[in-house]
Short mmCIF file of C-alpha atoms in Angstrom, two decimals:
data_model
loop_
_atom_site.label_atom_id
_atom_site.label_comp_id
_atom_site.label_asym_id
_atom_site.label_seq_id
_atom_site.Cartn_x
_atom_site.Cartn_y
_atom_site.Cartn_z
CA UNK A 1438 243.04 -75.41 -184.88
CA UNK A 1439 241.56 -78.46 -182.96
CA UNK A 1440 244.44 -81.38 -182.84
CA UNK A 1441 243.33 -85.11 -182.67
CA UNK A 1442 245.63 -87.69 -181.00
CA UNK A 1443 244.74 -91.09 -181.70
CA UNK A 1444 246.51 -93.95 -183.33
CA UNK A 1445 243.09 -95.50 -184.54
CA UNK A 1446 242.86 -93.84 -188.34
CA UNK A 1447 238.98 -94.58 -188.42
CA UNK A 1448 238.53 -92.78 -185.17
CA UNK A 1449 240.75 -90.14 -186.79
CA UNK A 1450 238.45 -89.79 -189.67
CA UNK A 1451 235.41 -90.24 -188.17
CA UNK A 1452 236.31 -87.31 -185.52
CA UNK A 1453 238.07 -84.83 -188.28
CA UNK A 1454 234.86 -85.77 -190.26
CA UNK A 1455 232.59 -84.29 -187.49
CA UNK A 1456 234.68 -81.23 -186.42
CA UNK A 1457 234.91 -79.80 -190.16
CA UNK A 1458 231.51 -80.35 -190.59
CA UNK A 1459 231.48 -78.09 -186.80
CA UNK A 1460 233.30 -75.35 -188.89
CA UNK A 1461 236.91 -76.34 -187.21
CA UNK A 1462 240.41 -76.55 -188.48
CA UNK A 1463 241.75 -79.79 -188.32
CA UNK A 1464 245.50 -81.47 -187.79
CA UNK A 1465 245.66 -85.48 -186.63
CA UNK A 1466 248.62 -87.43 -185.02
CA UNK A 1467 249.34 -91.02 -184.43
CA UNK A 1468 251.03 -90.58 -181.28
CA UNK A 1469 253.68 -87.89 -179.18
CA UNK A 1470 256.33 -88.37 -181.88
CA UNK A 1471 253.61 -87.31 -184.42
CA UNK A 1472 252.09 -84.65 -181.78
CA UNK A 1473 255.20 -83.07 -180.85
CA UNK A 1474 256.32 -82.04 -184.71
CA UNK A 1475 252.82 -80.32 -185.07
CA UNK A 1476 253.55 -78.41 -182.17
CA UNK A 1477 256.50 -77.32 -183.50
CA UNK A 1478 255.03 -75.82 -186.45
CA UNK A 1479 251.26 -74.39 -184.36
CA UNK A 1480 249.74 -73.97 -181.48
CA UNK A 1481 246.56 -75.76 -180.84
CA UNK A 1482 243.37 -74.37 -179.66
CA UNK A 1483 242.11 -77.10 -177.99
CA UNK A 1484 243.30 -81.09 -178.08
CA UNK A 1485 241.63 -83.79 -177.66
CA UNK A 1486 243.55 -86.85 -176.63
CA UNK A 1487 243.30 -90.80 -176.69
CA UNK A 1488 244.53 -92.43 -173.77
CA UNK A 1489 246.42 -95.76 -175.18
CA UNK A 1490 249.06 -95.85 -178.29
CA UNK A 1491 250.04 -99.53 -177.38
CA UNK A 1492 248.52 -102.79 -176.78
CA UNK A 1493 248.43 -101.79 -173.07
CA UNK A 1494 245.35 -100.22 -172.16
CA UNK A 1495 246.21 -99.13 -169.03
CA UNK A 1496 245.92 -95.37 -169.77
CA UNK A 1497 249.85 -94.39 -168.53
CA UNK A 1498 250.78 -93.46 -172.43
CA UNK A 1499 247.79 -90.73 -172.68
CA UNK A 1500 248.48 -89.64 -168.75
CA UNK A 1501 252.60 -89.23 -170.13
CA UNK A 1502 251.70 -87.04 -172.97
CA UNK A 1503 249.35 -84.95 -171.30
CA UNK A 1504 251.43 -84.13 -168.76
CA UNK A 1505 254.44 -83.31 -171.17
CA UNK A 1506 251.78 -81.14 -173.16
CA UNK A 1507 250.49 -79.41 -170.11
CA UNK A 1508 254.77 -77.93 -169.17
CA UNK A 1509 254.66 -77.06 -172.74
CA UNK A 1510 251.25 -75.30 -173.54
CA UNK A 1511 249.52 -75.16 -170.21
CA UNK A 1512 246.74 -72.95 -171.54
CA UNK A 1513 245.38 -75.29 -174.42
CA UNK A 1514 242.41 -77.23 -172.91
CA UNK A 1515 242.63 -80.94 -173.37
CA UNK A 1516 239.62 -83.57 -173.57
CA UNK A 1517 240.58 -87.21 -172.94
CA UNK A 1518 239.26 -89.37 -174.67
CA UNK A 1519 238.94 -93.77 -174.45
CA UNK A 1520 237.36 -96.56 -175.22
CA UNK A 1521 239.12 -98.40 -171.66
CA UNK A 1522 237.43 -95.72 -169.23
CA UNK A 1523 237.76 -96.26 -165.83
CA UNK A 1524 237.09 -94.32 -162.41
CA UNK A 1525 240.52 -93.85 -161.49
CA UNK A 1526 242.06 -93.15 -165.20
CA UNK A 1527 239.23 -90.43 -165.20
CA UNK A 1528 240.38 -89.26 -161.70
CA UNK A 1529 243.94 -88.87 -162.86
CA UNK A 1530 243.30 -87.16 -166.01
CA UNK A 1531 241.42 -84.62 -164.53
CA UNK A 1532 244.33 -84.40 -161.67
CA UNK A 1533 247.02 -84.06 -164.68
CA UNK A 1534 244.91 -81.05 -166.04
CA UNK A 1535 242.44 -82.17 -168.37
CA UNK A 1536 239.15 -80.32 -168.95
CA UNK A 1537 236.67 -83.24 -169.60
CA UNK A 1538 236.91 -87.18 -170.00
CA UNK A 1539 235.13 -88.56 -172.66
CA UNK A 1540 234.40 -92.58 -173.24
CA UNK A 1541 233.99 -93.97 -176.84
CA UNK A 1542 231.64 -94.75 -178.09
CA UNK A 1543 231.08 -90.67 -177.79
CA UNK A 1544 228.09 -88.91 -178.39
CA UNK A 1545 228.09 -86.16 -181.33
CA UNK A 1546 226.72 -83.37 -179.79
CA UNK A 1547 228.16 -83.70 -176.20
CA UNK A 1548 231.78 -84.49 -177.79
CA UNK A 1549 231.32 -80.87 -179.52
CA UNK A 1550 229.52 -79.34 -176.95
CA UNK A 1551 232.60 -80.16 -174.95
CA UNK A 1552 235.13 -78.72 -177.12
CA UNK A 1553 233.39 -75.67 -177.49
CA UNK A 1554 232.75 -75.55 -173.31
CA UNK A 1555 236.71 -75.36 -173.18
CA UNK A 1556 237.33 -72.95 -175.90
CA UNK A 1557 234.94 -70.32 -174.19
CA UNK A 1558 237.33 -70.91 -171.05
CA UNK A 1559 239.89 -70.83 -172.03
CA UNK A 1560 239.47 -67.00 -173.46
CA UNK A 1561 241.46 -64.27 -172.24
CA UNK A 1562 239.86 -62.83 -168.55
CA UNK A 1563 238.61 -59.09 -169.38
CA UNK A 1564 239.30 -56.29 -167.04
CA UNK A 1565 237.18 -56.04 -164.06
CA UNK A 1566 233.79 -54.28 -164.49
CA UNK A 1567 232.16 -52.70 -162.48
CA UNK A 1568 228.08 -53.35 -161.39
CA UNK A 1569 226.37 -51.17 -164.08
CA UNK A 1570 228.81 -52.62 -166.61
CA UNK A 1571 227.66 -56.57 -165.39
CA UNK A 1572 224.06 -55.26 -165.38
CA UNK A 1573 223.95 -54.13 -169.26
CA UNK A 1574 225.71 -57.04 -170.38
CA UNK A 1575 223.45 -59.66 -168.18
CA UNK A 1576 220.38 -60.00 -166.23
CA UNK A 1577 221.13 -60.43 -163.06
CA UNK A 1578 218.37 -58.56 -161.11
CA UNK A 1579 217.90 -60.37 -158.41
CA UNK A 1580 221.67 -60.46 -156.89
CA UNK A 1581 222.00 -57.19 -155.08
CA UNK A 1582 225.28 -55.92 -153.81
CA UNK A 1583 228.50 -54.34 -155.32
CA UNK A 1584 231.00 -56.45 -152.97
CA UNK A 1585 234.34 -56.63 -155.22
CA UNK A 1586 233.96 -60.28 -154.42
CA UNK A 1587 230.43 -60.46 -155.56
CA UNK A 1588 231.12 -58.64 -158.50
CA UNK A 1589 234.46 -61.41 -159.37
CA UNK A 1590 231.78 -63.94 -158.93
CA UNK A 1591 228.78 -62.01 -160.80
CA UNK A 1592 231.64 -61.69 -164.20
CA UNK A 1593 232.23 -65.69 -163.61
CA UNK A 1594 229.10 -66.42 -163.82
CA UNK A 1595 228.56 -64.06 -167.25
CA UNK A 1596 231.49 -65.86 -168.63
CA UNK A 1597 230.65 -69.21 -168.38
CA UNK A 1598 226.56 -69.05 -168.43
CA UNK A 1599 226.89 -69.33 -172.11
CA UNK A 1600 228.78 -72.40 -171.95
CA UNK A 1601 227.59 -75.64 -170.68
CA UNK A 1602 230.19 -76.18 -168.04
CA UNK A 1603 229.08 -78.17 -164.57
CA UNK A 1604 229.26 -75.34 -162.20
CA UNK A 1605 228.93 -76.11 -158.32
CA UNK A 1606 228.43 -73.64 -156.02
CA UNK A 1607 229.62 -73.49 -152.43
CA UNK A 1608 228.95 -71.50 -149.36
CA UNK A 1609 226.94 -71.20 -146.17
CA UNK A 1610 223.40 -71.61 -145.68
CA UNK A 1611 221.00 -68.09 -146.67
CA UNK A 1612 224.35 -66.65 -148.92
CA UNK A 1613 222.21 -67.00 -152.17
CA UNK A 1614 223.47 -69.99 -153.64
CA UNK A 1615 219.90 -70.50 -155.64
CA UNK A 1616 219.99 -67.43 -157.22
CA UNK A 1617 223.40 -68.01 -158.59
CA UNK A 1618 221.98 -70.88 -160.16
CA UNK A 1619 218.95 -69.18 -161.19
CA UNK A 1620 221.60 -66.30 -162.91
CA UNK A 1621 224.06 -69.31 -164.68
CA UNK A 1622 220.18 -70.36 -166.61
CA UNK A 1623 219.03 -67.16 -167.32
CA UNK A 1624 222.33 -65.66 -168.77
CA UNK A 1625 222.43 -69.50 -170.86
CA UNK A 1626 221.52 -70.25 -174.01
CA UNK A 1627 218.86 -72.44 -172.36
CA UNK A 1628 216.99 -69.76 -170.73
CA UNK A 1629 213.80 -70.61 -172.47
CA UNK A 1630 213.95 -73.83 -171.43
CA UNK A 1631 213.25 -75.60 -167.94
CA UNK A 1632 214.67 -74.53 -164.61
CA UNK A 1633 214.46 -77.33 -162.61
CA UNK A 1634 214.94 -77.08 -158.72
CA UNK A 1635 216.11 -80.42 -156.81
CA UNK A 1636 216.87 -80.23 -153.19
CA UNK A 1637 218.70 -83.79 -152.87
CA UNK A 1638 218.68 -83.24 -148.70
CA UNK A 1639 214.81 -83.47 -149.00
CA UNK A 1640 215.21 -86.82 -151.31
CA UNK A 1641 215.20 -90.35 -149.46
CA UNK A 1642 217.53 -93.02 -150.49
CA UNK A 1643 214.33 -95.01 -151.51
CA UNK A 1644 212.97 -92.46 -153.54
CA UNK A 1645 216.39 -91.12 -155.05
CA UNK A 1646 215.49 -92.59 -158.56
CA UNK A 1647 212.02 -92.44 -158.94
CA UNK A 1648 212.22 -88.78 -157.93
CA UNK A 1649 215.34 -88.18 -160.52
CA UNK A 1650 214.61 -90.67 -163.23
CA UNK A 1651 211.09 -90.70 -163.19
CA UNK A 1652 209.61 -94.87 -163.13
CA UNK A 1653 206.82 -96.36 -164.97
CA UNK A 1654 203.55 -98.00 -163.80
CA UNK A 1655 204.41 -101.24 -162.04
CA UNK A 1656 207.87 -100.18 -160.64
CA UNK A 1657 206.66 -100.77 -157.45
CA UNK A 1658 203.49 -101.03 -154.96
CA UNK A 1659 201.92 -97.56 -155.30
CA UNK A 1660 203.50 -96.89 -158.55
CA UNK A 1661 199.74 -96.96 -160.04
CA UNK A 1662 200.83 -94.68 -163.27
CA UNK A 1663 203.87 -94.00 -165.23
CA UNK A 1664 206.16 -91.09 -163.50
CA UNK A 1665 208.64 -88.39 -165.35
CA UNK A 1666 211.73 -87.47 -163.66
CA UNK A 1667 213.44 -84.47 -162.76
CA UNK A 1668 215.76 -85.03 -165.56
CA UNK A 1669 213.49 -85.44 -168.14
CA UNK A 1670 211.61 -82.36 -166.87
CA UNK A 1671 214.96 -80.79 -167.22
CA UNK A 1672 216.21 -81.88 -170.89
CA UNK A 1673 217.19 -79.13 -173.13
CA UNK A 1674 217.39 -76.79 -169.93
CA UNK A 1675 219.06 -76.56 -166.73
CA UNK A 1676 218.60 -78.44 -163.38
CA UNK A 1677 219.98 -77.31 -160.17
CA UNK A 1678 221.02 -80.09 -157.29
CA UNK A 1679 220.72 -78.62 -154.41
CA UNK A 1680 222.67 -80.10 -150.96
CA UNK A 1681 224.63 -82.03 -153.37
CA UNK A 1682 226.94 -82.85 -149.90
CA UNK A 1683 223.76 -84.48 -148.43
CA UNK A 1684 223.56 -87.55 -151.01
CA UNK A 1685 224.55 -91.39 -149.51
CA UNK A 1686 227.17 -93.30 -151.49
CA UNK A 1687 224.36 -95.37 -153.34
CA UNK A 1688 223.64 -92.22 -154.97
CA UNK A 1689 226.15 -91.01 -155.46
CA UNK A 1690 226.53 -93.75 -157.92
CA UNK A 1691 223.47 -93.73 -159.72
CA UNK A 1692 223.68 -89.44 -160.32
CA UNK A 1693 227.11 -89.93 -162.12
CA UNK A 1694 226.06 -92.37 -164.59
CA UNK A 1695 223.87 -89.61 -165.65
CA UNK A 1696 226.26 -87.24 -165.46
CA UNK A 1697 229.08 -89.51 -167.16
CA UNK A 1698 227.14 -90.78 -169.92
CA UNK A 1699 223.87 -88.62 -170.38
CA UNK A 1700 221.64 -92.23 -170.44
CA UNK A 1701 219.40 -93.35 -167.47
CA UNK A 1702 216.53 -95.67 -167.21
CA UNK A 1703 213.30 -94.71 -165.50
CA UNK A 1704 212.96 -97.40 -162.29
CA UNK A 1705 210.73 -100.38 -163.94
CA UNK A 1706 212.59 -99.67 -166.94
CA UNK A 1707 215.33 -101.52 -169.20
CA UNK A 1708 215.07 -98.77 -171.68
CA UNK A 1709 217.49 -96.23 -171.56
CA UNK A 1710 216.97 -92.94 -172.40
CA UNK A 1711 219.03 -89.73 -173.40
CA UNK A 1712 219.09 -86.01 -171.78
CA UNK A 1713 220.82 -82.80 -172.55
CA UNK A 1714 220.80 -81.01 -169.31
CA UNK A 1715 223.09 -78.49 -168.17
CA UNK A 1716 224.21 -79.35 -164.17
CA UNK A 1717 223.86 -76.59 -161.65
CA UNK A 1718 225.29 -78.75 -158.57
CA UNK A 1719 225.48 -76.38 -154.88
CA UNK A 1720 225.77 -77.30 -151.20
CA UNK A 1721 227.42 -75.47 -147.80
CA UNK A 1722 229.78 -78.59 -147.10
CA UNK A 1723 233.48 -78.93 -147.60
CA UNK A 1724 233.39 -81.30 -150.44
CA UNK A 1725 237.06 -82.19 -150.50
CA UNK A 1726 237.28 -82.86 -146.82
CA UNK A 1727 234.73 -85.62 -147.81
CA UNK A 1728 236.20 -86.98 -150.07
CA UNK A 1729 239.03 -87.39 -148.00
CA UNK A 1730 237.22 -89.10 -145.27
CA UNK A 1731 235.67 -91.51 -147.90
CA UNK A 1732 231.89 -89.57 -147.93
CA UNK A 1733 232.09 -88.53 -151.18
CA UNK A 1734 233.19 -90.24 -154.77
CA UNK A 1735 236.39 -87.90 -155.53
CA UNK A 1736 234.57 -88.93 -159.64
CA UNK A 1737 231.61 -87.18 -159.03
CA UNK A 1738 233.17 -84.44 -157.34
CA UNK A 1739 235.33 -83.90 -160.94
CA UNK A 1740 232.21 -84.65 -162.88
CA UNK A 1741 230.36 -81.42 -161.16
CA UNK A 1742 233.17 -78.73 -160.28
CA UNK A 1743 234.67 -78.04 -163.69
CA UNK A 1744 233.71 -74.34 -162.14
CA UNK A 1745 233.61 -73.56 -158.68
CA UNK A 1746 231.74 -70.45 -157.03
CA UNK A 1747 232.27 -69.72 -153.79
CA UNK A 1748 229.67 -67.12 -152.17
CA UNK A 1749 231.03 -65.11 -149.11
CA UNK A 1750 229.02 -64.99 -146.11
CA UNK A 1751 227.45 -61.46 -145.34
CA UNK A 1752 230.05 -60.82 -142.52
CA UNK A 1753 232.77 -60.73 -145.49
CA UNK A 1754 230.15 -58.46 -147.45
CA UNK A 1755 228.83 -56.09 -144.34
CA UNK A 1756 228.71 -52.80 -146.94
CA UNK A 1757 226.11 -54.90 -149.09
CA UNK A 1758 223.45 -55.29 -145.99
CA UNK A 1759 222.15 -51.66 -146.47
CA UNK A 1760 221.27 -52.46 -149.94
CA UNK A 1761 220.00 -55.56 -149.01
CA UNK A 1762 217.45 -54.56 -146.31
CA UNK A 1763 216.76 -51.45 -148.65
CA UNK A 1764 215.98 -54.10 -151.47
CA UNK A 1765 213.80 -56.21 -149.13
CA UNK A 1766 211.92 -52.68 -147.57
CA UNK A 1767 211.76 -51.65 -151.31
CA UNK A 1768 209.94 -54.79 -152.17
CA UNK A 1769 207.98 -54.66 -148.80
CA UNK A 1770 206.43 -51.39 -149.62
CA UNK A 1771 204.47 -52.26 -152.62
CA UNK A 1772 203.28 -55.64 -151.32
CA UNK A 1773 202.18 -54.05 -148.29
CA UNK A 1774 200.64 -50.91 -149.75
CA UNK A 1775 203.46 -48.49 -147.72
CA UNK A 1776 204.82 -46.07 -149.97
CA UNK A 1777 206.60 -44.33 -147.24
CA UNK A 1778 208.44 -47.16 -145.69
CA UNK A 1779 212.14 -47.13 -144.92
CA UNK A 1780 214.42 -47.67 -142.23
CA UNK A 1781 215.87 -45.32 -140.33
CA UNK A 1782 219.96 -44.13 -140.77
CA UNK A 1783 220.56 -45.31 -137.18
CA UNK A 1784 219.05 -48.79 -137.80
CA UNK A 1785 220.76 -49.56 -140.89
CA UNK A 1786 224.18 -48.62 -139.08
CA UNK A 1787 222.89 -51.06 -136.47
CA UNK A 1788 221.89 -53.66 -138.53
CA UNK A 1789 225.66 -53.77 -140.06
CA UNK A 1790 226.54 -54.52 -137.12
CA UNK A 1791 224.90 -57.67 -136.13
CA UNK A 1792 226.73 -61.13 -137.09
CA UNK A 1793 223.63 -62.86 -139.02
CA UNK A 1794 225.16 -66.51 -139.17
CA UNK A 1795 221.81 -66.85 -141.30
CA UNK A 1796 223.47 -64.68 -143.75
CA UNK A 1797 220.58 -63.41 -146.50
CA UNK A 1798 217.72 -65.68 -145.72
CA UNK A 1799 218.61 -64.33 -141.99
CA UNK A 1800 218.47 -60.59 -143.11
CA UNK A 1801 215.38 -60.56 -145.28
CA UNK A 1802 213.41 -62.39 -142.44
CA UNK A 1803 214.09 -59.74 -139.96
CA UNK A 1804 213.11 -57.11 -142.09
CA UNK A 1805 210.13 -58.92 -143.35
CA UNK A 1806 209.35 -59.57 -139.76
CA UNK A 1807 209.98 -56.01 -138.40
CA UNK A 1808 207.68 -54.63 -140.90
CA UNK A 1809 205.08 -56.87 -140.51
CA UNK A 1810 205.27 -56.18 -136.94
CA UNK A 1811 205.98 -52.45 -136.49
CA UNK A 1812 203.64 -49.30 -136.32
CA UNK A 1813 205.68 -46.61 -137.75
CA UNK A 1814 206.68 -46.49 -141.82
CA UNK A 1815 210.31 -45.53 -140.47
CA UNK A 1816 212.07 -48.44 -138.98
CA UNK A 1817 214.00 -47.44 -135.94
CA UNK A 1818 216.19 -50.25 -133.66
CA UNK A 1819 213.94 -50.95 -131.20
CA UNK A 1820 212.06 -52.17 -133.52
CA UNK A 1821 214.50 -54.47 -135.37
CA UNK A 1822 215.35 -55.75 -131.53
CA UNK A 1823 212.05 -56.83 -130.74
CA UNK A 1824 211.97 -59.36 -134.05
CA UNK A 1825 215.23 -60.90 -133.68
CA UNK A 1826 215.16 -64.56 -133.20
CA UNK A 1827 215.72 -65.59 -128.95
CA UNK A 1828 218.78 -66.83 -128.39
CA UNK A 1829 219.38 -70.55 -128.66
CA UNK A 1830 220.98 -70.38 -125.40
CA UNK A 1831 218.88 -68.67 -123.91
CA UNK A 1832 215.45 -71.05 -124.92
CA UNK A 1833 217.71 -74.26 -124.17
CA UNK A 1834 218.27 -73.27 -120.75
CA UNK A 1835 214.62 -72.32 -120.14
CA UNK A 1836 213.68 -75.70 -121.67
CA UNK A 1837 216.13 -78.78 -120.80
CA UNK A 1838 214.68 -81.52 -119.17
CA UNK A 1839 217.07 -82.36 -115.45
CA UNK A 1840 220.23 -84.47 -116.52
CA UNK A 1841 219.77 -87.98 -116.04
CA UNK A 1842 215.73 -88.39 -116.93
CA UNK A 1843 215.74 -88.04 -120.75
CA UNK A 1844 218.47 -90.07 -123.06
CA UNK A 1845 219.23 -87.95 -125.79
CA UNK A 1846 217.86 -90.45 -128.22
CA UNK A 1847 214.56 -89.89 -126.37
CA UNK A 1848 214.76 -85.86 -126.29
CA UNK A 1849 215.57 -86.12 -130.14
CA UNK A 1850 212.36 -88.43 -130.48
CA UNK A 1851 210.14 -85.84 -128.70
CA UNK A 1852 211.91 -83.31 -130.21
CA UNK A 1853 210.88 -84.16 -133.62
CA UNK A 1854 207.27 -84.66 -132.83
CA UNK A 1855 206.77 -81.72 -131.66
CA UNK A 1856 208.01 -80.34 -134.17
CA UNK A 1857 206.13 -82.13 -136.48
CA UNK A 1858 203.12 -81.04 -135.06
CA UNK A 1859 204.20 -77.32 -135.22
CA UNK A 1860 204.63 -77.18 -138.34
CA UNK A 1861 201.92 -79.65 -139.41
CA UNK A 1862 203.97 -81.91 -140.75
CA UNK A 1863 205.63 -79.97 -143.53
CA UNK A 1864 209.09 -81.51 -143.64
CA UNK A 1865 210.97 -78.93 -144.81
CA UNK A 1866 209.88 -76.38 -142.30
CA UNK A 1867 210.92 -78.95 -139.57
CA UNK A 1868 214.05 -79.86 -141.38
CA UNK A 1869 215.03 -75.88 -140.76
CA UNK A 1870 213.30 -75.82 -137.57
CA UNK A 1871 215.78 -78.62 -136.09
CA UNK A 1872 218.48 -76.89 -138.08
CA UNK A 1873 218.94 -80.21 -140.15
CA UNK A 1874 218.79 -81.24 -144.03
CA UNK A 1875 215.51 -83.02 -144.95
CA UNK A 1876 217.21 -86.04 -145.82
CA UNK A 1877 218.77 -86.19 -142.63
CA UNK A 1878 215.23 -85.67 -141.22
CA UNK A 1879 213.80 -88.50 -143.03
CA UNK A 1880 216.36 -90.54 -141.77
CA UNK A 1881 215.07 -90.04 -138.76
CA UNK A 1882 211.58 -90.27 -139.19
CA UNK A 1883 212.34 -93.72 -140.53
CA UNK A 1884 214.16 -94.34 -137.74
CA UNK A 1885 211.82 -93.41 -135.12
CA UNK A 1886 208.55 -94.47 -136.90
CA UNK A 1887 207.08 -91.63 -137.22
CA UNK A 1888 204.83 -91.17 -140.15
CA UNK A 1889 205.40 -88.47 -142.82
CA UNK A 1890 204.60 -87.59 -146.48
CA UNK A 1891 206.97 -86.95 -149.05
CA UNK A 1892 206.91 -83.14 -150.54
CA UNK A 1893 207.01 -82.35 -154.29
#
């Protein structure tokens, strides 16, 4: 049974109207007095719940009864809905233990999509499987390992791919947080529509909506024809925002209208237009401790972590690196044409050893390396030794200019030039190079005048 709070009777009709037609069991109330003798008789499966039974609009009488429904049926997701949304009142809902925040006037299909979001989580949890269990219920082929954390996070991810709940995903650099993404789409209802990839740390402040939002001819100087957003590209399917912790405050802004209300306007544009997108959001930063220092909107934060995945590091996973560098050797032998490649019993024991703060990405490069490099199809430690990366110690004492000739605004300057020319100017390359995002690269490019060229 889905119960309606609201003391408007033609939002009470129009909303029963729409859920029947959805197939749902319906009960309305005017306010708590109304809510609380349903409750005595059933127990809702989901609620969804005005904010204001009084002239006041200030949201307190929705944020009281949601809290005295939460000590009575903490399990029952509620949705918020009203027609007075505000920043704050969405912040404090969400705090009080709502599921979603909806403004009126709604839209059909996100308002159900919604309630049927929260009903899928708010199932029972089933019993732990184990890897071959998570394999024949879901494709996951690409995640390798049978950590007991990575299988908890591989049965999240089966459980609430169907849905369309925001899902951000945290962890260091190289743990795999794209192919987590990548699984969330596949395993979705979506998965025969678009996949699109955004890294927001290679974006510019100056290009942030053109690149998103797409803009039409005339939007600006070399804005010779009209342009289609990421979003658009996206609707129907999924998109994934990579570095999500990398975006200024200006942006911030702009993403969560999207996010909020589904409508954005290409740049040039007074036109709005509509997407259904499911949000993939990940980044390696410590969101919360942002959001305490004021460097990012505690909103947006809500809008995109209605699930939270949190990949270990390898270090916490050291029994998955064999059958990670057997995956990668696996791979290696077919594209190489070396059937009897593998690596030796002493070298894997070795290779669970070393710390690899680089975590996956890390791994798979030094195997790629080693066999690229080595003569024999076995792969023995000596030969894993000579491929790992010089110590960043070690090359910064061989290479530091005599204290007191160079500023460090002028070493950063040279720095980035020659890396630039390294890598022939492929920002991202240099980005990882300098062990920075992009955007924080382009910063500095615009800083120092040095020329560049965006990258699709």
């Amino acid at each position: 049974m889905l119960l309606i709070i609201d003391d408007d009777i033609a939002i009470q009709t129009s909303l029963s109207l729409l859920f029947r037609k959805e197939g749902f069991t319906v009960r309305t109330a005017d306010g708590p007095f109304d809510t609380f003798e349903i409750l005595q008789e059933e127990t809702p499966e989901v609620i969804l719940l005005d904010m204001n039974f009084s002239v006041d609009t200030s949201g307190d009488d929705g944020l009281r009864l949601l809290r005295r429904i939460r000590e009575r049926l903490p399990d029952v997701p509620v949705i918020l809905i009203t027609g007075w949304g505000s920043i704050d009142l969405a912040v404090e809902g969400m705090k009080a233990g709502a599921k979603d925040f909806i403004t009126k006037p709604w839209q059909n299909d996100y308002l159900v999509q919604s309630v049927r979001t929260a009903l899928n989580l708010a199932q029972s949890d089933p019993v732990s499987p184990d890897r071959r269990e998570l394999d024949q219920q879901f494709s996951f082929d690409n995640i390798v390992g049978e950590d007991p954390t990575l299988l908890t996070i591989l049965k999240t991810v089966g459980r609430v791919a169907p849905t369309d709940a925001p899902v951000l995903i945290t962890g260091e650099s190289g743990t795999g947080k794209e192919l987590i993404a990548e699984a969330i789409h596949q395993n979705s209802r979506r998965k025969r529509q678009p996949f699109v990839k955004v890294n927001l740390g290679g974006i510019s402040s100056t290009l942030f909506e053109s690149e998103l939002f797409g803009h039409i001819r005339g939007a600006f100087t070399d804005a010779r024809t009209d342009r289609v957003g990421r979003f658009e590209l996206a609707n129907k399917g999924s998109i994934f925002l990579d570095e999500i912790g990398d975006l200024d405050p200006a942006s911030q802004v702009k993403l969560l209208r999207v996010l909020q209300d589904r409508t954005f306007e290409p740049l040039g544009s007074s036109k709005s237009r509509t997407v259904d997108v499911r949000v993939i959001c990940a980044t390696n930063r410590n969101l919360e401790d942002m959001v305490a220092k004021g460097l990012f909107r505690e909103d947006l934060l809500y809008r995109i972590n209605l699930i939270m995945v949190r990949l270990p590091s390898l270090r916490e996973r050291p029994n998955d690196i064999a059958r990670l560098a057997t995956f990668f050797v696996n791979n290696l032998k077919t594209l190489y044409g070396r059937p009897d490649l593998h690596i030796g019993k002493e070298a894997m024991n070795w290779l669970k050893t070393l710390s690899l703060p680089g975590n996956i990405r890390q791994l798979k490069n030094v195997v790629e390396r080693t066999v690229l490099l080595a003569h024999n199809d076995k792969l023995m430690i000596a030969d894993f030794e000579q491929n790992l990366t010089v110590s960043p110690k070690l090359q910064a004492s061989r290479s530091l200019p005599e204290v007191g000739t160079m500023t460090l605004e002028e070493m950063e300057y040279q720095m980035i030039q020659q890396a630039m020319a390294f890598h022939n100017n492929r920002v991202a390359k240099v980005a990882r190079a300098l062990g920075i995002t992009r955007f924080a690269l382009y910063r500095r490019l615009e800083k120092f005048g040095i020329p560049y060229t965006t990258e699709e």
